[in-house]
JSON list of C-alpha atoms in Angstrom, two decimals:
[
{"chain": "A", "resi": 1, "resn": "MET", "atom": "CA", "xyz": [89.88, 107.00, 90.59]},
{"chain": "A", "resi": 2, "resn": "THR", "atom": "CA", "xyz": [92.42, 107.63, 92.92]},
{"chain": "A", "resi": 3, "resn": "THR", "atom": "CA", "xyz": [92.86, 105.68, 96.03]},
{"chain": "A", "resi": 4, "resn": "PRO", "atom": "CA", "xyz": [93.72, 107.81, 98.76]},
{"chain": "A", "resi": 5, "resn": "VAL", "atom": "CA", "xyz": [95.95, 106.88, 101.58]},
{"chain": "A", "resi": 6, "resn": "VAL", "atom": "CA", "xyz": [95.37, 107.11, 105.34]},
{"chain": "A", "resi": 7, "resn": "SER", "atom": "CA", "xyz": [97.59, 106.45, 108.57]},
{"chain": "A", "resi": 8, "resn": "ILE", "atom": "CA", "xyz": [96.59, 105.91, 112.22]},
{"chain": "A", "resi": 9, "resn": "ALA", "atom": "CA", "xyz": [99.37, 107.07, 114.11]},
{"chain": "A", "resi": 10, "resn": "TYR", "atom": "CA", "xyz": [98.36, 106.25, 117.92]},
{"chain": "A", "resi": 11, "resn": "HIS", "atom": "CA", "xyz": [99.77, 105.16, 120.96]},
{"chain": "A", "resi": 12, "resn": "SER", "atom": "CA", "xyz": [97.45, 102.45, 123.22]},
{"chain": "A", "resi": 13, "resn": "GLY", "atom": "CA", "xyz": [98.96, 102.04, 126.87]},
{"chain": "A", "resi": 14, "resn": "TYR", "atom": "CA", "xyz": [96.34, 98.75, 127.72]},
{"chain": "A", "resi": 15, "resn": "GLY", "atom": "CA", "xyz": [95.07, 97.56, 124.31]},
{"chain": "A", "resi": 16, "resn": "HIS", "atom": "CA", "xyz": [91.73, 99.75, 124.78]},
{"chain": "A", "resi": 17, "resn": "THR", "atom": "CA", "xyz": [93.00, 102.69, 121.89]},
{"chain": "A", "resi": 18, "resn": "ALA", "atom": "CA", "xyz": [94.33, 99.77, 119.87]},
{"chain": "A", "resi": 19, "resn": "VAL", "atom": "CA", "xyz": [90.40, 98.84, 119.26]},
{"chain": "A", "resi": 20, "resn": "ILE", "atom": "CA", "xyz": [89.45, 101.85, 118.46]},
{"chain": "A", "resi": 21, "resn": "ALA", "atom": "CA", "xyz": [92.53, 102.47, 115.96]},
{"chain": "A", "resi": 22, "resn": "GLU", "atom": "CA", "xyz": [91.52, 99.26, 114.63]},
{"chain": "A", "resi": 23, "resn": "ALA", "atom": "CA", "xyz": [87.85, 100.53, 113.98]},
{"chain": "A", "resi": 24, "resn": "VAL", "atom": "CA", "xyz": [89.34, 103.66, 111.83]},
{"chain": "A", "resi": 25, "resn": "ARG", "atom": "CA", "xyz": [91.72, 101.42, 109.93]},
{"chain": "A", "resi": 26, "resn": "GLU", "atom": "CA", "xyz": [88.70, 99.12, 109.12]},
{"chain": "A", "resi": 27, "resn": "GLY", "atom": "CA", "xyz": [85.87, 102.50, 108.17]},
{"chain": "A", "resi": 28, "resn": "ALA", "atom": "CA", "xyz": [89.08, 104.03, 106.24]},
{"chain": "A", "resi": 29, "resn": "ALA", "atom": "CA", "xyz": [89.47, 100.66, 104.00]},
{"chain": "A", "resi": 30, "resn": "ALA", "atom": "CA", "xyz": [85.89, 99.96, 103.68]},
{"chain": "A", "resi": 31, "resn": "ALA", "atom": "CA", "xyz": [85.61, 103.62, 101.80]},
{"chain": "A", "resi": 32, "resn": "GLY", "atom": "CA", "xyz": [88.64, 102.74, 99.47]},
{"chain": "A", "resi": 33, "resn": "ALA", "atom": "CA", "xyz": [91.05, 103.86, 101.69]},
{"chain": "A", "resi": 34, "resn": "THR", "atom": "CA", "xyz": [94.83, 102.35, 101.59]},
{"chain": "A", "resi": 35, "resn": "VAL", "atom": "CA", "xyz": [95.32, 102.32, 105.44]},
{"chain": "A", "resi": 36, "resn": "HIS", "atom": "CA", "xyz": [98.84, 101.94, 107.73]},
{"chain": "A", "resi": 37, "resn": "LEU", "atom": "CA", "xyz": [98.62, 101.73, 111.44]},
{"chain": "A", "resi": 38, "resn": "ILE", "atom": "CA", "xyz": [101.55, 103.46, 113.11]},
{"chain": "A", "resi": 39, "resn": "LYS", "atom": "CA", "xyz": [101.92, 102.68, 116.61]},
{"chain": "A", "resi": 40, "resn": "VAL", "atom": "CA", "xyz": [104.07, 106.10, 117.85]},
{"chain": "A", "resi": 41, "resn": "ASP", "atom": "CA", "xyz": [106.10, 104.05, 120.18]},
{"chain": "A", "resi": 42, "resn": "GLU", "atom": "CA", "xyz": [107.78, 101.71, 117.89]},
{"chain": "A", "resi": 43, "resn": "ILE", "atom": "CA", "xyz": [108.24, 104.24, 115.07]},
{"chain": "A", "resi": 44, "resn": "ASP", "atom": "CA", "xyz": [110.89, 103.88, 112.53]},
{"chain": "A", "resi": 45, "resn": "GLU", "atom": "CA", "xyz": [112.42, 105.58, 109.46]},
{"chain": "A", "resi": 46, "resn": "ALA", "atom": "CA", "xyz": [109.96, 103.59, 107.53]},
{"chain": "A", "resi": 47, "resn": "GLN", "atom": "CA", "xyz": [107.04, 104.46, 109.73]},
{"chain": "A", "resi": 48, "resn": "TRP", "atom": "CA", "xyz": [107.93, 107.94, 109.35]},
{"chain": "A", "resi": 49, "resn": "GLU", "atom": "CA", "xyz": [107.54, 108.17, 105.68]},
{"chain": "A", "resi": 50, "resn": "LEU", "atom": "CA", "xyz": [104.22, 106.69, 105.39]},
{"chain": "A", "resi": 51, "resn": "LEU", "atom": "CA", "xyz": [103.24, 109.47, 107.02]},
{"chain": "A", "resi": 52, "resn": "ASP", "atom": "CA", "xyz": [104.91, 111.99, 105.13]},
{"chain": "A", "resi": 53, "resn": "GLY", "atom": "CA", "xyz": [103.17, 109.53, 102.24]},
{"chain": "A", "resi": 54, "resn": "SER", "atom": "CA", "xyz": [99.45, 109.90, 103.06]},
{"chain": "A", "resi": 55, "resn": "ASP", "atom": "CA", "xyz": [97.00, 111.96, 102.38]},
{"chain": "A", "resi": 56, "resn": "ALA", "atom": "CA", "xyz": [95.62, 112.06, 105.74]},
{"chain": "A", "resi": 57, "resn": "ILE", "atom": "CA", "xyz": [96.82, 111.71, 109.41]},
{"chain": "A", "resi": 58, "resn": "VAL", "atom": "CA", "xyz": [94.63, 109.93, 112.30]},
{"chain": "A", "resi": 59, "resn": "PHE", "atom": "CA", "xyz": [96.00, 110.59, 115.75]},
{"chain": "A", "resi": 60, "resn": "GLY", "atom": "CA", "xyz": [94.98, 108.65, 118.51]},
{"chain": "A", "resi": 61, "resn": "SER", "atom": "CA", "xyz": [95.64, 107.85, 122.08]},
{"chain": "A", "resi": 62, "resn": "PRO", "atom": "CA", "xyz": [93.83, 107.14, 125.25]},
{"chain": "A", "resi": 63, "resn": "THR", "atom": "CA", "xyz": [93.57, 110.21, 127.34]},
{"chain": "A", "resi": 64, "resn": "TYR", "atom": "CA", "xyz": [95.85, 109.92, 130.59]},
{"chain": "A", "resi": 65, "resn": "MET", "atom": "CA", "xyz": [95.69, 113.37, 133.06]},
{"chain": "A", "resi": 66, "resn": "GLY", "atom": "CA", "xyz": [93.25, 115.02, 131.03]},
{"chain": "A", "resi": 67, "resn": "THR", "atom": "CA", "xyz": [95.87, 114.57, 127.79]},
{"chain": "A", "resi": 68, "resn": "ALA", "atom": "CA", "xyz": [97.18, 112.26, 125.32]},
{"chain": "A", "resi": 69, "resn": "SER", "atom": "CA", "xyz": [99.73, 109.64, 126.69]},
{"chain": "A", "resi": 70, "resn": "GLY", "atom": "CA", "xyz": [103.67, 110.36, 127.18]},
{"chain": "A", "resi": 71, "resn": "ALA", "atom": "CA", "xyz": [104.41, 108.54, 124.22]},
{"chain": "A", "resi": 72, "resn": "PHE", "atom": "CA", "xyz": [101.46, 110.10, 122.27]},
{"chain": "A", "resi": 73, "resn": "HIS", "atom": "CA", "xyz": [103.18, 113.49, 123.24]},
{"chain": "A", "resi": 74, "resn": "GLN", "atom": "CA", "xyz": [106.81, 112.51, 122.78]},
{"chain": "A", "resi": 75, "resn": "PHE", "atom": "CA", "xyz": [105.77, 111.51, 118.88]},
{"chain": "A", "resi": 76, "resn": "ALA", "atom": "CA", "xyz": [104.27, 115.24, 118.68]},
{"chain": "A", "resi": 77, "resn": "GLN", "atom": "CA", "xyz": [107.27, 116.74, 119.61]},
{"chain": "A", "resi": 78, "resn": "ASP", "atom": "CA", "xyz": [109.39, 114.36, 117.14]},
{"chain": "A", "resi": 79, "resn": "THR", "atom": "CA", "xyz": [107.18, 116.07, 114.35]},
{"chain": "A", "resi": 80, "resn": "SER", "atom": "CA", "xyz": [109.12, 119.03, 114.70]},
{"chain": "A", "resi": 81, "resn": "GLN", "atom": "CA", "xyz": [111.24, 118.16, 111.92]},
{"chain": "A", "resi": 82, "resn": "ARG", "atom": "CA", "xyz": [108.49, 117.68, 109.55]},
{"chain": "A", "resi": 83, "resn": "TRP", "atom": "CA", "xyz": [107.60, 120.99, 111.06]},
{"chain": "A", "resi": 84, "resn": "PHE", "atom": "CA", "xyz": [110.42, 122.50, 109.73]},
{"chain": "A", "resi": 85, "resn": "THR", "atom": "CA", "xyz": [110.42, 121.56, 106.36]},
{"chain": "A", "resi": 86, "resn": "ASP", "atom": "CA", "xyz": [106.56, 121.57, 106.27]},
{"chain": "A", "resi": 87, "resn": "ALA", "atom": "CA", "xyz": [106.05, 118.10, 105.13]},
{"chain": "A", "resi": 88, "resn": "TRP", "atom": "CA", "xyz": [102.47, 117.32, 106.46]},
{"chain": "A", "resi": 89, "resn": "LYS", "atom": "CA", "xyz": [101.55, 121.04, 105.40]},
{"chain": "A", "resi": 90, "resn": "ASP", "atom": "CA", "xyz": [97.72, 120.55, 103.58]},
{"chain": "A", "resi": 91, "resn": "LYS", "atom": "CA", "xyz": [97.51, 117.13, 104.63]},
{"chain": "A", "resi": 92, "resn": "LEU", "atom": "CA", "xyz": [93.92, 115.63, 106.01]},
{"chain": "A", "resi": 93, "resn": "ALA", "atom": "CA", "xyz": [93.94, 115.45, 109.95]},
{"chain": "A", "resi": 94, "resn": "ALA", "atom": "CA", "xyz": [91.68, 113.65, 112.41]},
{"chain": "A", "resi": 95, "resn": "GLY", "atom": "CA", "xyz": [91.48, 112.73, 115.99]},
{"chain": "A", "resi": 96, "resn": "PHE", "atom": "CA", "xyz": [90.44, 109.97, 118.55]},
{"chain": "A", "resi": 97, "resn": "SER", "atom": "CA", "xyz": [90.75, 108.89, 122.45]},
{"chain": "A", "resi": 98, "resn": "ASN", "atom": "CA", "xyz": [89.81, 106.48, 124.81]},
{"chain": "A", "resi": 99, "resn": "SER", "atom": "CA", "xyz": [89.33, 107.07, 128.38]},
{"chain": "A", "resi": 100, "resn": "GLY", "atom": "CA", "xyz": [87.13, 105.46, 131.33]},
{"chain": "A", "resi": 101, "resn": "SER", "atom": "CA", "xyz": [85.31, 108.00, 132.26]},
{"chain": "A", "resi": 102, "resn": "LYS", "atom": "CA", "xyz": [82.11, 109.39, 130.09]},
{"chain": "A", "resi": 103, "resn": "SER", "atom": "CA", "xyz": [83.89, 112.90, 129.17]},
{"chain": "A", "resi": 104, "resn": "GLY", "atom": "CA", "xyz": [87.39, 112.40, 130.95]},
{"chain": "A", "resi": 105, "resn": "ASP", "atom": "CA", "xyz": [88.84, 115.37, 129.67]},
{"chain": "A", "resi": 106, "resn": "LYS", "atom": "CA", "xyz": [88.23, 113.92, 126.45]},
{"chain": "A", "resi": 107, "resn": "LEU", "atom": "CA", "xyz": [88.22, 116.94, 124.52]},
{"chain": "A", "resi": 108, "resn": "HIS", "atom": "CA", "xyz": [91.93, 118.36, 125.42]},
{"chain": "A", "resi": 109, "resn": "THR", "atom": "CA", "xyz": [93.21, 115.97, 124.25]},
{"chain": "A", "resi": 110, "resn": "LEU", "atom": "CA", "xyz": [91.68, 115.76, 121.08]},
{"chain": "A", "resi": 111, "resn": "GLN", "atom": "CA", "xyz": [92.12, 119.61, 120.98]},
{"chain": "A", "resi": 112, "resn": "PHE", "atom": "CA", "xyz": [95.69, 118.92, 121.70]},
{"chain": "A", "resi": 113, "resn": "PHE", "atom": "CA", "xyz": [95.59, 116.66, 118.34]},
{"chain": "A", "resi": 114, "resn": "ALA", "atom": "CA", "xyz": [93.74, 119.70, 116.52]},
{"chain": "A", "resi": 115, "resn": "THR", "atom": "CA", "xyz": [96.22, 122.03, 117.82]},
{"chain": "A", "resi": 116, "resn": "LEU", "atom": "CA", "xyz": [99.12, 119.46, 116.43]},
{"chain": "A", "resi": 117, "resn": "ALA", "atom": "CA", "xyz": [97.21, 119.89, 112.66]},
{"chain": "A", "resi": 118, "resn": "ALA", "atom": "CA", "xyz": [97.57, 123.51, 112.87]},
{"chain": "A", "resi": 119, "resn": "GLN", "atom": "CA", "xyz": [100.85, 123.74, 113.49]},
{"chain": "A", "resi": 120, "resn": "HIS", "atom": "CA", "xyz": [101.56, 121.35, 110.60]},
{"chain": "A", "resi": 121, "resn": "GLY", "atom": "CA", "xyz": [99.39, 123.52, 108.44]},
{"chain": "A", "resi": 122, "resn": "MET", "atom": "CA", "xyz": [96.96, 120.41, 108.09]},
{"chain": "A", "resi": 123, "resn": "HIS", "atom": "CA", "xyz": [92.98, 120.25, 107.63]},
{"chain": "A", "resi": 124, "resn": "TRP", "atom": "CA", "xyz": [91.00, 119.53, 110.67]},
{"chain": "A", "resi": 125, "resn": "VAL", "atom": "CA", "xyz": [88.07, 116.66, 109.56]},
{"chain": "A", "resi": 126, "resn": "ASN", "atom": "CA", "xyz": [85.55, 116.59, 112.26]},
{"chain": "A", "resi": 127, "resn": "LEU", "atom": "CA", "xyz": [83.16, 113.91, 113.74]},
{"chain": "A", "resi": 128, "resn": "GLY", "atom": "CA", "xyz": [80.57, 114.64, 111.45]},
{"chain": "A", "resi": 129, "resn": "LEU", "atom": "CA", "xyz": [77.60, 113.35, 113.23]},
{"chain": "A", "resi": 130, "resn": "LYS", "atom": "CA", "xyz": [75.00, 114.87, 115.51]},
{"chain": "A", "resi": 131, "resn": "PRO", "atom": "CA", "xyz": [75.42, 113.50, 119.37]},
{"chain": "A", "resi": 132, "resn": "GLY", "atom": "CA", "xyz": [73.31, 110.52, 120.25]},
{"chain": "A", "resi": 133, "resn": "TRP", "atom": "CA", "xyz": [71.93, 109.39, 123.36]},
{"chain": "A", "resi": 134, "resn": "ASN", "atom": "CA", "xyz": [70.84, 113.07, 124.36]},
{"chain": "A", "resi": 135, "resn": "SER", "atom": "CA", "xyz": [66.72, 112.37, 124.29]},
{"chain": "A", "resi": 136, "resn": "THR", "atom": "CA", "xyz": [64.42, 109.48, 125.90]},
{"chain": "A", "resi": 137, "resn": "GLU", "atom": "CA", "xyz": [64.37, 108.19, 122.54]},
{"chain": "A", "resi": 138, "resn": "GLY", "atom": "CA", "xyz": [68.02, 107.42, 122.80]},
{"chain": "A", "resi": 139, "resn": "SER", "atom": "CA", "xyz": [70.28, 104.99, 124.02]},
{"chain": "A", "resi": 140, "resn": "GLU", "atom": "CA", "xyz": [73.85, 104.01, 124.91]},
{"chain": "A", "resi": 141, "resn": "HIS", "atom": "CA", "xyz": [73.96, 102.21, 120.82]},
{"chain": "A", "resi": 142, "resn": "ASP", "atom": "CA", "xyz": [74.01, 105.13, 119.39]},
{"chain": "A", "resi": 143, "resn": "LEU", "atom": "CA", "xyz": [76.77, 106.28, 116.98]},
{"chain": "A", "resi": 144, "resn": "ASN", "atom": "CA", "xyz": [78.28, 109.49, 119.18]},
{"chain": "A", "resi": 145, "resn": "ARG", "atom": "CA", "xyz": [76.61, 108.29, 122.49]},
{"chain": "A", "resi": 146, "resn": "LEU", "atom": "CA", "xyz": [79.31, 110.92, 124.26]},
{"chain": "A", "resi": 147, "resn": "GLY", "atom": "CA", "xyz": [78.56, 113.70, 121.98]},
{"chain": "A", "resi": 148, "resn": "PHE", "atom": "CA", "xyz": [81.64, 114.60, 121.23]},
{"chain": "A", "resi": 149, "resn": "PHE", "atom": "CA", "xyz": [82.29, 116.79, 117.71]},
{"chain": "A", "resi": 150, "resn": "SER", "atom": "CA", "xyz": [85.96, 117.27, 117.27]},
{"chain": "A", "resi": 151, "resn": "GLY", "atom": "CA", "xyz": [86.31, 113.45, 117.05]},
{"chain": "A", "resi": 152, "resn": "ALA", "atom": "CA", "xyz": [85.94, 109.80, 118.03]},
{"chain": "A", "resi": 153, "resn": "ALA", "atom": "CA", "xyz": [85.45, 109.58, 121.50]},
{"chain": "A", "resi": 154, "resn": "ALA", "atom": "CA", "xyz": [85.48, 106.24, 123.44]},
{"chain": "A", "resi": 155, "resn": "GLN", "atom": "CA", "xyz": [84.66, 104.93, 127.13]},
{"chain": "A", "resi": 156, "resn": "THR", "atom": "CA", "xyz": [86.03, 102.27, 128.87]},
{"chain": "A", "resi": 157, "resn": "ASN", "atom": "CA", "xyz": [85.09, 100.93, 131.96]},
{"chain": "A", "resi": 158, "resn": "SER", "atom": "CA", "xyz": [88.73, 100.93, 133.92]},
{"chain": "A", "resi": 159, "resn": "ASP", "atom": "CA", "xyz": [88.17, 97.21, 135.29]},
{"chain": "A", "resi": 160, "resn": "GLU", "atom": "CA", "xyz": [87.67, 95.97, 131.66]},
{"chain": "A", "resi": 161, "resn": "GLY", "atom": "CA", "xyz": [90.25, 94.93, 128.98]},
{"chain": "A", "resi": 162, "resn": "PRO", "atom": "CA", "xyz": [89.98, 95.68, 125.62]},
{"chain": "A", "resi": 163, "resn": "GLU", "atom": "CA", "xyz": [87.16, 93.45, 125.39]},
{"chain": "A", "resi": 164, "resn": "GLY", "atom": "CA", "xyz": [85.32, 95.78, 126.75]},
{"chain": "A", "resi": 165, "resn": "VAL", "atom": "CA", "xyz": [85.49, 99.09, 124.53]},
{"chain": "A", "resi": 166, "resn": "HIS", "atom": "CA", "xyz": [81.87, 99.94, 123.53]},
{"chain": "A", "resi": 167, "resn": "LYS", "atom": "CA", "xyz": [80.40, 98.34, 120.71]},
{"chain": "A", "resi": 168, "resn": "ALA", "atom": "CA", "xyz": [78.41, 102.29, 119.92]},
{"chain": "A", "resi": 169, "resn": "ASP", "atom": "CA", "xyz": [82.42, 103.59, 120.56]},
{"chain": "A", "resi": 170, "resn": "ILE", "atom": "CA", "xyz": [83.56, 101.46, 117.52]},
{"chain": "A", "resi": 171, "resn": "ALA", "atom": "CA", "xyz": [80.67, 102.46, 115.27]},
{"chain": "A", "resi": 172, "resn": "THR", "atom": "CA", "xyz": [81.66, 105.76, 115.72]},
{"chain": "A", "resi": 173, "resn": "ALA", "atom": "CA", "xyz": [85.42, 105.29, 114.46]},
{"chain": "A", "resi": 174, "resn": "GLU", "atom": "CA", "xyz": [84.84, 103.14, 111.86]},
{"chain": "A", "resi": 175, "resn": "HIS", "atom": "CA", "xyz": [82.33, 106.28, 110.89]},
{"chain": "A", "resi": 176, "resn": "LEU", "atom": "CA", "xyz": [85.47, 108.79, 111.63]},
{"chain": "A", "resi": 177, "resn": "GLY", "atom": "CA", "xyz": [87.34, 106.34, 109.33]},
{"chain": "A", "resi": 178, "resn": "ARG", "atom": "CA", "xyz": [85.18, 106.37, 106.51]},
{"chain": "A", "resi": 179, "resn": "ARG", "atom": "CA", "xyz": [84.70, 110.43, 106.63]},
{"chain": "A", "resi": 180, "resn": "VAL", "atom": "CA", "xyz": [88.17, 111.04, 106.69]},
{"chain": "A", "resi": 181, "resn": "ALA", "atom": "CA", "xyz": [88.90, 108.64, 103.60]},
{"chain": "A", "resi": 182, "resn": "GLU", "atom": "CA", "xyz": [86.16, 110.15, 101.58]},
{"chain": "A", "resi": 183, "resn": "THR", "atom": "CA", "xyz": [87.02, 113.56, 102.80]},
{"chain": "A", "resi": 184, "resn": "ALA", "atom": "CA", "xyz": [90.80, 112.73, 101.14]},
{"chain": "A", "resi": 185, "resn": "ARG", "atom": "CA", "xyz": [89.30, 111.51, 98.12]},
{"chain": "A", "resi": 186, "resn": "THR", "atom": "CA", "xyz": [87.67, 115.02, 97.99]},
{"chain": "A", "resi": 187, "resn": "PHE", "atom": "CA", "xyz": [90.60, 116.56, 98.24]},
{"chain": "A", "resi": 188, "resn": "ILE", "atom": "CA", "xyz": [92.38, 114.53, 95.71]},
{"chain": "A", "resi": 189, "resn": "ALA", "atom": "CA", "xyz": [90.36, 115.18, 93.53]},
{"chain": "A", "resi": 190, "resn": "GLY", "atom": "CA", "xyz": [89.55, 118.99, 93.72]},
{"chain": "A", "resi": 191, "resn": "ARG", "atom": "CA", "xyz": [93.41, 119.41, 93.50]},
{"chain": "A", "resi": 192, "resn": "ALA", "atom": "CA", "xyz": [93.41, 117.76, 89.97]},
{"chain": "A", "resi": 193, "resn": "ALA", "atom": "CA", "xyz": [90.55, 119.69, 89.07]},
{"chain": "A", "resi": 194, "resn": "VAL", "atom": "CA", "xyz": [92.67, 122.61, 89.97]},
{"chain": "A", "resi": 195, "resn": "ALA", "atom": "CA", "xyz": [95.69, 121.25, 88.40]},
{"chain": "A", "resi": 196, "resn": "ALA", "atom": "CA", "xyz": [93.87, 120.92, 85.18]}
]
């Protein structure tokens, strides 16, 4: 069985999004993937090569002023060198974001990630969960408690540090990591079968 390689390319301004990135890593690793955590504001050539060699890249950023952080936008612009050579074409992609508000316009950040992936010819992996906490029997401890479909969304009170990241959001991010790794394994097996 081939081991999928998943890279998590993320920026974290104050540590909250790093907690979510680590949860995605744990979920992907638990599903049998080799996982690389890459801070996009510190990226070096060796890490670019790790991204190029990955089966899946998961994008992550806090949502600031309705979009990904400036550091992540700089990384996105820098991926144009990969765009010119189709280096990431047909890889898998997914995304996650954190903000201080329940919505916080995180959908716009996830859509930005999906558009970036589409520009590279990548295949988007959605969260694959029904929304939680949307009935009288639900609770804030449900997976996908914020009801996002495009990716993993987290909310942390603006007056709390990284230790305040909600446990349900951490579990949702772990789910995303597992889903990406499992989907990557399926894609790898499918390509091998087609080649045979």
